[in-house]
Amino acid sequence: EKVEITKEQKALTKVIVEAYNRHQIPQDVAKKLLQDQYSVEENFLLLTEMATSQVQVIVEFTKSIPGFLSLDHEDQIALLKGSAVEAMFLRSAQVFSKKMPNGHNGILEERIRKSGISEEFITPMFNFYKSIIGLHMSLEEQALLTAITILTPDRPYVKDHQAVEKLQEPMLDVLRKVCVLQHPQEPQYFARLLGRLTELRTLTHYHAEMLTSWRMNDHKFTPLLCEIWDVQ
Ligand SMILES: CC(C)c1onc(-c2c(Cl)cccc2Cl)c1COc1ccc2cc(-c3cccc(C(=O)O)c3)sc2c1
């Protein structure tokens, strides 16, 4: 059947894509990845700085999602805490798939592989990255999928599930249509995208264990990361 994106859906997509483009890690922060120390300690510190900057970016992006600031304030916090790691996996995956002009992706991979993360987490992490790269997502799909991940109603401590569903559903509807229009040869593309969200949940579980093992080796995080990840 002919898939039509309505005027409202076009407007919603425009708002989400503009917010996604507007909020990015500042270039001077991203450029730090290129400095030439590659010790485990140095990599951990750099990745901590990247993650801290990325959380700030995600908070600003989330505040631009129509309706988000009208949600219950405690639910706003619960959604951000529950989705931050997944949004950062999506974002760092785009860095790999975008083949950053200044060669970040090779360097970023090397720093992640040598930052004190045990092999049991590195394997699923890079399998996820490979699967995202293989999807060749458009900017609209990346932005909408990030908003959909943040607006997941069944995060821990969310009280008003319905209010979050009401924001997430229109995003899912327009993402489904965007997928059909941008990947006409792949009718299952939308389903594959949603499958990535399921994989993201398992990565969040691994990430909690990564944090524990870093802390056991007395690694310090920034106040913002401690707050969003309930550590220290
Ligand atoms: C505290 C720290 C050690 C940590 O703990 N877990 C993770 C993590 C790891 Cl390993 C993997 C996935 C998710 C998490 Cl959360 C991290 C590092 O997380 C990040 C998070 C976001 C970004 C964005 C980047 C990036 C680079 C260049 C350009 C851009 C750009 O957007 O232009 C972005 S790097 C980067 C590193």
Tab-separated table of C-alpha atoms and ligand atoms in Angstrom:
chain	number	residue	atom	x	y	z
A	1	GLU	CA	0.000	0.000	0.000
A	2	LYS	CA	1.163	3.552	-0.695
A	3	VAL	CA	2.938	4.848	2.452
A	4	GLU	CA	2.198	8.530	3.107
A	5	ILE	CA	4.029	10.644	5.698
A	6	THR	CA	1.541	13.214	7.002
A	7	LYS	CA	2.338	16.937	7.483
A	8	GLU	CA	2.468	16.438	11.263
A	9	GLN	CA	4.825	13.468	10.893
A	10	LYS	CA	7.106	15.506	8.614
A	11	ALA	CA	7.137	18.301	11.224
A	12	LEU	CA	7.904	15.851	14.061
A	13	THR	CA	10.766	14.256	12.091
A	14	LYS	CA	12.197	17.722	11.302
A	15	VAL	CA	12.176	18.704	15.001
A	16	ILE	CA	13.881	15.438	16.058
A	17	VAL	CA	16.529	15.518	13.295
A	18	GLU	CA	17.321	19.189	13.960
A	19	ALA	CA	17.723	18.472	17.684
A	20	TYR	CA	19.920	15.449	16.883
A	21	ASN	CA	22.147	17.575	14.621
A	22	ARG	CA	22.230	20.578	16.949
A	23	HIS	CA	23.397	18.650	20.022
A	24	GLN	CA	26.787	17.066	19.312
A	25	ILE	CA	29.972	16.482	21.283
A	26	PRO	CA	32.054	19.701	20.820
A	27	GLN	CA	34.803	19.141	18.246
A	28	ASP	CA	37.562	20.134	20.697
A	29	VAL	CA	36.377	17.329	23.026
A	30	ALA	CA	36.099	14.750	20.218
A	31	LYS	CA	39.558	15.778	18.957
A	32	LYS	CA	41.087	14.690	22.287
A	33	LEU	CA	40.660	11.118	21.047
A	34	LEU	CA	43.492	11.871	18.619
A	35	GLN	CA	46.096	12.652	21.285
A	36	ASP	CA	48.921	10.163	21.336
A	37	GLN	CA	48.865	8.518	24.796
A	38	TYR	CA	47.360	5.033	24.599
A	39	SER	CA	47.773	3.615	28.111
A	40	VAL	CA	44.766	1.900	29.722
A	41	GLU	CA	44.598	4.769	32.216
A	42	GLU	CA	44.748	7.423	29.474
A	43	ASN	CA	42.095	5.638	27.399
A	44	PHE	CA	39.776	5.303	30.405
A	45	LEU	CA	40.144	9.020	31.239
A	46	LEU	CA	39.464	10.049	27.620
A	47	LEU	CA	36.426	7.768	27.321
A	48	THR	CA	35.142	9.120	30.648
A	49	GLU	CA	35.423	12.641	29.280
A	50	MET	CA	33.644	11.591	26.059
A	51	ALA	CA	30.843	9.863	27.961
A	52	THR	CA	30.375	12.871	30.251
A	53	SER	CA	30.140	15.210	27.270
A	54	GLN	CA	27.803	12.732	25.522
A	55	VAL	CA	25.445	12.634	28.528
A	56	GLN	CA	25.152	16.423	28.377
A	57	VAL	CA	24.391	16.144	24.649
A	58	ILE	CA	21.720	13.475	25.304
A	59	VAL	CA	20.052	15.598	28.011
A	60	GLU	CA	19.828	18.581	25.648
A	61	PHE	CA	18.548	16.382	22.789
A	62	THR	CA	15.922	14.833	25.096
A	63	LYS	CA	14.690	18.235	26.266
A	64	SER	CA	14.018	19.079	22.589
A	65	ILE	CA	11.716	16.057	22.131
A	66	PRO	CA	8.166	17.491	21.856
A	67	GLY	CA	6.225	16.779	25.037
A	68	PHE	CA	9.171	15.482	27.086
A	69	LEU	CA	9.336	18.537	29.383
A	70	SER	CA	5.589	18.173	30.061
A	71	LEU	CA	6.152	14.712	31.592
A	72	ASP	CA	6.269	14.240	35.374
A	73	HIS	CA	9.725	15.527	36.463
A	74	GLU	CA	10.680	12.329	38.266
A	75	ASP	CA	9.702	10.355	35.161
A	76	GLN	CA	11.933	12.628	33.064
A	77	ILE	CA	14.871	11.669	35.293
A	78	ALA	CA	13.913	7.971	35.246
A	79	LEU	CA	13.811	7.985	31.423
A	80	LEU	CA	17.227	9.687	31.142
A	81	LYS	CA	18.877	7.390	33.685
A	82	GLY	CA	17.300	4.313	32.128
A	83	SER	CA	18.281	5.144	28.543
A	84	ALA	CA	21.609	7.001	28.784
A	85	VAL	CA	23.807	3.936	28.188
A	86	GLU	CA	21.674	2.788	25.233
A	87	ALA	CA	21.676	6.267	23.674
A	88	MET	CA	25.468	6.335	24.059
A	89	PHE	CA	25.849	2.927	22.428
A	90	LEU	CA	23.763	4.232	19.505
A	91	ARG	CA	25.803	7.416	19.319
A	92	SER	CA	29.211	5.749	19.547
A	93	ALA	CA	27.998	3.230	16.929
A	94	GLN	CA	27.304	6.115	14.553
A	95	VAL	CA	30.849	7.322	15.094
A	96	PHE	CA	32.092	3.939	13.892
A	97	SER	CA	29.679	3.738	10.976
A	98	LYS	CA	30.119	7.382	9.990
A	99	LYS	CA	33.840	6.711	9.284
A	100	MET	CA	34.725	9.991	11.030
A	101	PRO	CA	36.787	12.162	8.646
A	102	ASN	CA	39.501	12.726	11.277
A	103	GLY	CA	39.920	8.964	11.715
A	104	HIS	CA	38.123	8.754	15.063
A	105	ASN	CA	36.584	5.362	14.406
A	106	GLY	CA	39.879	3.389	14.266
A	107	ILE	CA	41.219	5.316	17.257
A	108	LEU	CA	37.965	5.090	19.216
A	109	GLU	CA	37.894	1.298	18.735
A	110	GLU	CA	41.500	1.000	19.919
A	111	ARG	CA	40.832	3.088	23.031
A	112	ILE	CA	37.686	1.124	23.937
A	113	ARG	CA	39.503	-2.188	23.464
A	114	LYS	CA	42.282	-0.973	25.780
A	115	SER	CA	40.393	0.730	28.613
A	116	GLY	CA	40.093	-2.045	31.185
A	117	ILE	CA	36.941	-3.648	29.734
A	118	SER	CA	37.098	-7.442	29.894
A	119	GLU	CA	36.896	-9.476	26.670
A	120	GLU	CA	33.511	-10.953	27.646
A	121	PHE	CA	31.975	-7.458	27.186
A	122	ILE	CA	34.129	-6.329	24.262
A	123	THR	CA	32.820	-9.121	22.011
A	124	PRO	CA	29.053	-8.375	22.323
A	125	MET	CA	29.814	-4.646	22.223
A	126	PHE	CA	31.624	-4.817	18.881
A	127	ASN	CA	29.119	-7.324	17.486
A	128	PHE	CA	26.486	-4.662	18.184
A	129	TYR	CA	28.601	-1.990	16.517
A	130	LYS	CA	29.024	-4.233	13.466
A	131	SER	CA	25.272	-4.879	13.277
A	132	ILE	CA	24.476	-1.140	13.467
A	133	ILE	CA	27.073	-0.309	10.793
A	134	GLY	CA	25.537	-3.010	8.577
A	135	LEU	CA	22.141	-1.262	8.739
A	136	HIS	CA	23.454	1.900	7.013
A	137	MET	CA	20.926	3.990	8.944
A	138	SER	CA	19.889	7.395	7.571
A	139	LEU	CA	20.136	10.479	9.779
A	140	GLU	CA	16.326	10.437	10.248
A	141	GLU	CA	16.456	6.806	11.355
A	142	GLN	CA	19.334	7.471	13.793
A	143	ALA	CA	17.584	10.498	15.329
A	144	LEU	CA	14.163	8.798	15.589
A	145	LEU	CA	15.633	5.560	16.971
A	146	THR	CA	17.515	7.547	19.662
A	147	ALA	CA	14.303	9.408	20.628
A	148	ILE	CA	12.368	6.100	20.677
A	149	THR	CA	15.020	4.535	22.941
A	150	ILE	CA	14.839	7.460	25.366
A	151	LEU	CA	11.013	7.333	25.381
A	152	THR	CA	10.862	3.678	26.457
A	153	PRO	CA	7.895	3.483	28.899
A	154	ASP	CA	9.051	0.436	30.885
A	155	ARG	CA	12.237	1.872	32.377
A	156	PRO	CA	12.703	1.343	36.131
A	157	TYR	CA	10.800	3.821	38.364
A	158	VAL	CA	8.709	5.359	35.540
A	159	LYS	CA	5.259	6.032	37.094
A	160	ASP	CA	3.115	7.300	34.211
A	161	HIS	CA	3.820	4.659	31.511
A	162	GLN	CA	0.879	5.866	29.441
A	163	ALA	CA	2.205	9.425	29.137
A	164	VAL	CA	5.534	8.080	27.819
A	165	GLU	CA	3.790	5.665	25.409
A	166	LYS	CA	1.803	8.619	24.037
A	167	LEU	CA	5.092	10.300	23.097
A	168	GLN	CA	6.832	7.163	21.840
A	169	GLU	CA	4.057	5.841	19.608
A	170	PRO	CA	4.018	8.708	17.050
A	171	MET	CA	7.818	8.311	16.768
A	172	LEU	CA	7.430	4.566	16.074
A	173	ASP	CA	4.740	5.283	13.455
A	174	VAL	CA	6.860	7.785	11.555
A	175	LEU	CA	10.014	5.618	11.875
A	176	ARG	CA	8.117	2.683	10.353
A	177	LYS	CA	7.085	4.858	7.383
A	178	VAL	CA	10.588	6.366	6.981
A	179	CYS	CA	12.035	2.824	6.879
A	180	VAL	CA	9.570	1.717	4.165
A	181	LEU	CA	10.289	4.829	2.078
A	182	GLN	CA	14.081	4.767	2.515
A	183	HIS	CA	14.580	0.976	2.249
A	184	PRO	CA	11.897	-0.137	-0.260
A	185	GLN	CA	13.822	-3.347	-1.063
A	186	GLU	CA	13.952	-4.352	2.622
A	187	PRO	CA	10.389	-4.769	3.950
A	188	GLN	CA	11.840	-6.118	7.240
A	189	TYR	CA	14.163	-3.137	7.781
A	190	PHE	CA	11.942	-1.531	10.466
A	191	ALA	CA	11.755	-4.849	12.341
A	192	ARG	CA	15.565	-5.139	12.149
A	193	LEU	CA	15.925	-1.639	13.626
A	194	LEU	CA	13.654	-2.540	16.554
A	195	GLY	CA	15.678	-5.732	16.994
A	196	ARG	CA	18.706	-3.512	17.708
A	197	LEU	CA	16.771	-1.997	20.641
A	198	THR	CA	16.427	-5.479	22.130
A	199	GLU	CA	20.176	-6.045	21.727
A	200	LEU	CA	20.772	-2.669	23.411
A	201	ARG	CA	19.000	-3.944	26.537
A	202	THR	CA	21.498	-6.786	26.895
A	203	LEU	CA	24.382	-4.335	26.450
A	204	THR	CA	22.988	-2.222	29.288
A	205	HIS	CA	23.184	-5.320	31.464
A	206	TYR	CA	26.818	-5.925	30.442
A	207	HIS	CA	27.561	-2.243	31.018
A	208	ALA	CA	26.467	-2.469	34.668
A	209	GLU	CA	29.069	-5.239	35.123
A	210	MET	CA	31.709	-3.155	33.291
A	211	LEU	CA	31.101	-0.341	35.770
A	212	THR	CA	31.479	-2.721	38.716
A	213	SER	CA	34.789	-4.105	37.456
A	214	TRP	CA	36.132	-0.592	36.774
A	215	ARG	CA	35.175	0.452	40.268
A	216	MET	CA	36.818	-2.615	41.735
A	217	ASN	CA	40.032	-1.362	40.131
A	218	ASP	CA	39.397	1.977	41.772
A	219	HIS	CA	38.547	3.860	38.556
A	220	LYS	CA	36.871	7.232	39.181
A	221	PHE	CA	33.940	8.631	37.180
A	222	THR	CA	32.749	12.240	36.882
A	223	PRO	CA	29.912	13.564	39.136
A	224	LEU	CA	27.500	13.581	36.156
A	225	LEU	CA	28.226	9.922	35.303
A	226	CYS	CA	27.977	8.943	39.004
A	227	GLU	CA	24.554	10.591	39.118
A	228	ILE	CA	23.181	9.075	35.913
A	229	TRP	CA	24.620	5.611	36.637
A	230	ASP	CA	23.955	5.566	40.414
A	231	VAL	CA	27.585	4.819	41.278
A	232	GLN	CA	29.789	6.053	44.156
B	1	LIG	C1	33.005	6.226	31.459
B	1	LIG	C2	33.585	5.676	30.169
B	1	LIG	C3	34.898	4.926	30.425
B	1	LIG	C4	32.592	4.747	29.545
B	1	LIG	O1	31.943	3.785	30.250
B	1	LIG	N1	31.174	3.101	29.407
B	1	LIG	C5	31.288	3.639	28.164
B	1	LIG	C6	30.612	3.185	26.985
B	1	LIG	C7	31.319	2.458	26.024
B	1	LIG	CL1	32.975	2.079	26.315
B	1	LIG	C8	30.695	2.036	24.843
B	1	LIG	C9	29.350	2.359	24.623
B	1	LIG	C10	28.622	3.090	25.582
B	1	LIG	C11	29.268	3.508	26.750
B	1	LIG	CL2	28.402	4.431	27.919
B	1	LIG	C12	32.196	4.699	28.227
B	1	LIG	C13	32.597	5.577	27.081
B	1	LIG	O2	31.357	6.016	26.528
B	1	LIG	C14	31.274	6.797	25.401
B	1	LIG	C15	30.003	7.284	25.124
B	1	LIG	C16	29.805	8.095	24.012
B	1	LIG	C17	30.863	8.418	23.174
B	1	LIG	C18	30.812	9.263	22.017
B	1	LIG	C19	32.043	9.410	21.418
B	1	LIG	C20	32.348	10.214	20.261
B	1	LIG	C21	33.639	10.205	19.730
B	1	LIG	C22	33.930	11.011	18.618
B	1	LIG	C23	32.971	11.827	18.029
B	1	LIG	C24	31.687	11.817	18.582
B	1	LIG	C25	30.622	12.691	17.957
B	1	LIG	O3	29.453	12.582	18.408
B	1	LIG	O4	30.945	13.446	17.003
B	1	LIG	C26	31.352	11.016	19.690
B	1	LIG	S1	33.212	8.499	22.249
B	1	LIG	C27	32.121	7.914	23.447
B	1	LIG	C28	32.343	7.080	24.576
